[in-house]
Amino acid sequence: MQDTTVSNSPRAIRIGCSGWNYKHWRGAFYPDGLPMRRWFEFYAAHFDTVEINNSFYRLPPPATFDKWREQAPEGFCYAVKANRFITQAKKLLDPEEPLERMMTSVRHLGDRTGPILYQLPPSLKRNLERLERFLQALPSDAINVFEFRDPSWYVPLTYELLDRHGASICAHDMRGSATERIAVGPVAYVRFHGGVGKYWGRYADEQLHHWAEWMLDQASNGRTVWAYFNNDIHAHAIADARTLKSVLDQVRH
């Protein structure tokens, strides 16, 4: 299931958005006359990855993941946001059964599977014993990434624990819990939550240039980079993802 792309390949850095099915992207990204059933096809012509968000709110059945696998072109990968029952309701406790239920569906993505993102709630402060028990229960064939929403987690002990279990951290800029520019474990994972406010606002070109240099450095060190723009309002995510791809091309050359 893990992406084994070598670091000198363009696909060592994947840039996309958090979701693709936004009605307010019609006209701003999707052509006005394009039917919604063809929106993913249009999206996948521009990007090679997307972050599935609705799995966080309600776990889709295996048939939905089959559909997503079948519609994705060769080389396209989905990141999957873990169901909130695991992270928000159970807060990582007693994970075996809900993890198995989730992965039974997710595995239907086959070779279109990217990382699994576990977004923890702000109410869950650092608890390394609980995190370690959860890490021990995770499927070994998945790329597991953790997005912490309380700053108490941002200590070397957390990073060492993730790395020891082959898991990674999500670097993000959510106000109140933003991380430093950091990568831990086998992959680098970045979520851009908004250049001005929560889920909205463009990022300055200079900011994206610094991120591009960091991503290239991570790729040169053997990590696959996964980056997603979550500022969907006004289709800022699309504009910023395109800009970052362009900046990466410029920095490479």
PDB file of N, CA, C and O in Angstrom, residues 8 10 209 216 245-253:
ATOM      1  N   ASN A   8      13.805  11.034  -6.782  1.00  0.00           N
ATOM      2  CA  ASN A   8      14.097  11.941  -7.889  1.00  0.00           C
ATOM      3  C   ASN A   8      12.982  11.979  -8.920  1.00  0.00           C
ATOM      4  O   ASN A   8      13.106  12.592  -9.961  1.00  0.00           O
ATOM      5  N   PRO A  10       9.126  13.121 -10.159  1.00  0.00           N
ATOM      6  CA  PRO A  10       8.178  14.186  -9.842  1.00  0.00           C
ATOM      7  C   PRO A  10       7.108  13.723  -8.856  1.00  0.00           C
ATOM      8  O   PRO A  10       6.594  14.513  -8.088  1.00  0.00           O
ATOM      9  N   HIS A 209       7.135  29.409  -1.955  1.00  0.00           N
ATOM     10  CA  HIS A 209       8.519  29.174  -2.394  1.00  0.00           C
ATOM     11  C   HIS A 209       9.322  28.501  -1.272  1.00  0.00           C
ATOM     12  O   HIS A 209      10.069  27.543  -1.517  1.00  0.00           O
ATOM     13  N   LEU A 216      11.352  19.810  -1.490  1.00  0.00           N
ATOM     14  CA  LEU A 216      12.411  19.221  -2.310  1.00  0.00           C
ATOM     15  C   LEU A 216      13.514  18.635  -1.432  1.00  0.00           C
ATOM     16  O   LEU A 216      14.087  17.587  -1.757  1.00  0.00           O
ATOM     17  N   LYS A 245       2.724  23.896  -7.391  1.00  0.00           N
ATOM     18  CA  LYS A 245       3.270  23.008  -8.425  1.00  0.00           C
ATOM     19  C   LYS A 245       4.189  23.779  -9.363  1.00  0.00           C
ATOM     20  O   LYS A 245       5.256  23.301  -9.745  1.00  0.00           O
ATOM     21  N   SER A 246       3.765  24.972  -9.749  1.00  0.00           N
ATOM     22  CA  SER A 246       4.563  25.804 -10.625  1.00  0.00           C
ATOM     23  C   SER A 246       5.874  26.231  -9.954  1.00  0.00           C
ATOM     24  O   SER A 246       6.945  26.208 -10.573  1.00  0.00           O
ATOM     25  N   VAL A 247       5.787  26.623  -8.680  1.00  0.00           N
ATOM     26  CA  VAL A 247       6.992  27.023  -7.942  1.00  0.00           C
ATOM     27  C   VAL A 247       7.950  25.850  -7.821  1.00  0.00           C
ATOM     28  O   VAL A 247       9.174  26.018  -7.974  1.00  0.00           O
ATOM     29  N   LEU A 248       7.428  24.665  -7.577  1.00  0.00           N
ATOM     30  CA  LEU A 248       8.292  23.491  -7.499  1.00  0.00           C
ATOM     31  C   LEU A 248       9.039  23.259  -8.792  1.00  0.00           C
ATOM     32  O   LEU A 248      10.236  22.950  -8.794  1.00  0.00           O
ATOM     33  N   ASP A 249       8.354  23.439  -9.903  1.00  0.00           N
ATOM     34  CA  ASP A 249       9.013  23.281 -11.212  1.00  0.00           C
ATOM     35  C   ASP A 249      10.128  24.311 -11.372  1.00  0.00           C
ATOM     36  O   ASP A 249      11.211  24.008 -11.889  1.00  0.00           O
ATOM     37  N   GLN A 250       9.868  25.540 -10.931  1.00  0.00           N
ATOM     38  CA  GLN A 250      10.870  26.597 -11.044  1.00  0.00           C
ATOM     39  C   GLN A 250      12.083  26.310 -10.162  1.00  0.00           C
ATOM     40  O   GLN A 250      13.238  26.468 -10.594  1.00  0.00           O
ATOM     41  N   VAL A 251      11.823  25.882  -8.917  1.00  0.00           N
ATOM     42  CA  VAL A 251      12.920  25.622  -7.992  1.00  0.00           C
ATOM     43  C   VAL A 251      13.758  24.432  -8.465  1.00  0.00           C
ATOM     44  O   VAL A 251      14.989  24.438  -8.332  1.00  0.00           O
ATOM     45  N   ARG A 252      13.106  23.430  -9.049  1.00  0.00           N
ATOM     46  CA  ARG A 252      13.835  22.264  -9.554  1.00  0.00           C
ATOM     47  C   ARG A 252      14.829  22.650 -10.634  1.00  0.00           C
ATOM     48  O   ARG A 252      15.881  22.052 -10.781  1.00  0.00           O
ATOM     49  N   HIS A 253      14.458  23.660 -11.414  1.00  0.00           N
ATOM     50  CA  HIS A 253      15.301  24.044 -12.550  1.00  0.00           C
ATOM     51  C   HIS A 253      16.067  25.326 -12.275  1.00  0.00           C
ATOM     52  O   HIS A 253      16.733  25.838 -13.159  1.00  0.00           O
TER      53      HIS A 253
END
